[in-house]
Each structure stands twice: as C-alpha cells, then as structure tokens.
GROMACS .gro file of C-alpha atoms in nm:
model
   77
    1MET     CA    1   0.948  -0.263  -0.715
    2ARG     CA    2   0.735   0.021  -0.812
    3ALA     CA    3   0.695   0.219  -0.494
    4LYS     CA    4   1.146   0.306  -0.502
    5GLY     CA    5   1.143   0.177  -0.135
    6LEU     CA    6   0.872   0.440  -0.040
    7CYS     CA    7   0.541   0.375   0.162
    8GLU     CA    8   0.271   0.443  -0.107
    9SER     CA    9   0.028   0.614   0.116
   10CYS     CA   10   0.210   0.824   0.368
   11ASP     CA   11   0.616   0.853   0.097
   12LYS     CA   12   0.843   0.851   0.405
   13PRO     CA   13   1.099   0.547   0.366
   14ALA     CA   14   1.089   0.149   0.413
   15PRO     CA   15   1.134   0.128   0.772
   16PHE     CA   16   1.414  -0.129   0.784
   17ILE     CA   17   1.571  -0.347   0.500
   18LYS     CA   18   1.504  -0.683   0.514
   19LYS     CA   19   1.819  -0.951   0.524
   20ASP     CA   20   1.790  -1.000   0.173
   21GLY     CA   21   1.853  -0.632   0.098
   22THR     CA   22   1.533  -0.499  -0.044
   23PRO     CA   23   1.356  -0.259   0.132
   24TYR     CA   24   1.035  -0.387   0.328
   25LEU     CA   25   0.669  -0.245   0.248
   26GLU     CA   26   0.328  -0.468   0.281
   27PRO     CA   27   0.184  -0.494  -0.007
   28HIS     CA   28  -0.206  -0.372   0.067
   29HIS     CA   29  -0.494  -0.473  -0.176
   30VAL     CA   30  -0.726  -0.112  -0.216
   31ASN     CA   31  -1.024  -0.398  -0.250
   32ARG     CA   32  -1.034  -0.697  -0.076
   33LEU     CA   33  -1.005  -1.015  -0.258
   34SER     CA   34  -1.263  -1.102  -0.058
   35ASP     CA   35  -1.458  -0.868  -0.219
   36GLY     CA   36  -1.361  -1.014  -0.543
   37GLY     CA   37  -1.086  -0.783  -0.563
   38LEU     CA   38  -0.815  -0.869  -0.790
   39ASP     CA   39  -0.432  -0.950  -0.718
   40HIS     CA   40  -0.291  -0.693  -0.995
   41PRO     CA   41  -0.006  -0.421  -0.914
   42ARG     CA   42  -0.296  -0.192  -1.068
   43TYR     CA   43  -0.494  -0.240  -0.681
   44VAL     CA   44  -0.267  -0.340  -0.482
   45GLY     CA   45   0.004  -0.090  -0.289
   46ALA     CA   46   0.329  -0.081  -0.110
   47VAL     CA   47   0.287   0.053   0.275
   48CYS     CA   48   0.499   0.081   0.554
   49PRO     CA   49   0.253  -0.132   0.790
   50SER     CA   50   0.194   0.200   0.994
   51CYS     CA   51  -0.044   0.286   0.763
   52HIS     CA   52  -0.140  -0.117   0.656
   53ARG     CA   53  -0.265  -0.067   1.080
   54GLU     CA   54  -0.442   0.218   0.990
   55ILE     CA   55  -0.571   0.187   0.686
   56HIS     CA   56  -0.736  -0.187   0.803
   57SER     CA   57  -0.814  -0.018   1.240
   58GLY     CA   58  -0.803   0.341   1.198
   59VAL     CA   59  -1.001   0.657   1.247
   60HIS     CA   60  -0.987   0.768   0.898
   61GLY     CA   61  -0.869   0.402   0.725
   62MET     CA   62  -1.115   0.445   0.431
   63SER     CA   63  -1.027   0.773   0.328
   64LEU     CA   64  -0.656   0.655   0.355
   65ASN     CA   65  -0.785   0.306   0.155
   66GLU     CA   66  -0.908   0.534  -0.172
   67ARG     CA   67  -0.623   0.776  -0.153
   68LEU     CA   68  -0.481   0.470  -0.202
   69LYS     CA   69  -0.678   0.328  -0.484
   70ARG     CA   70  -0.691   0.727  -0.631
   71ARG     CA   71  -0.266   0.733  -0.656
   72LEU     CA   72  -0.246   0.390  -0.781
   73GLU     CA   73  -0.530   0.473  -1.056
   74ALA     CA   74  -0.270   0.781  -1.176
   75ILE     CA   75   0.040   0.566  -1.198
   76GLU     CA   76  -0.076   0.269  -1.314
   77GLY     CA   77  -0.344   0.433  -1.554
   0.00000   0.00000   0.00000
C-alpha cells in the first residue's frame, strides 16, 4: 500500500496489474532474513522485478540496496 503502485527503487509504475486488480511489485528485504534482517515494513521495499534482479545480481546491486534502505528509513522513520 505504501508504494501506491510505484517501484520504491526506480519510481516507475508496476509492470502490470495482477488478476486481483493490484499492481505487481515484489518485496525486497534490504537486510536479508537469513542474515538476521527483520520482516517489517521499515526493512521491506516494494520493487519492480527488474530492480529486484538488479539489486540481487547486478554490478551496482549493493549501492541500489543502500539507496533503497535510506529511502525506507526516510519514509518509515
């Protein structure tokens, strides 16, 4: 709901609308759960599939993750 249909990484609209009428965005934990990260909105961004793959697999993934983390901190406090 917080993302309002926009990727919280690139600010572009979700790539498509799901059958239930909601925008398709993927949850991304800025601190991995396997590393002790929390499953809380403050630490989970709604991102498009392209940004999600880039964060996990791209050359600039770490910097994109840090930028998303700062954005979430600014929004959630």
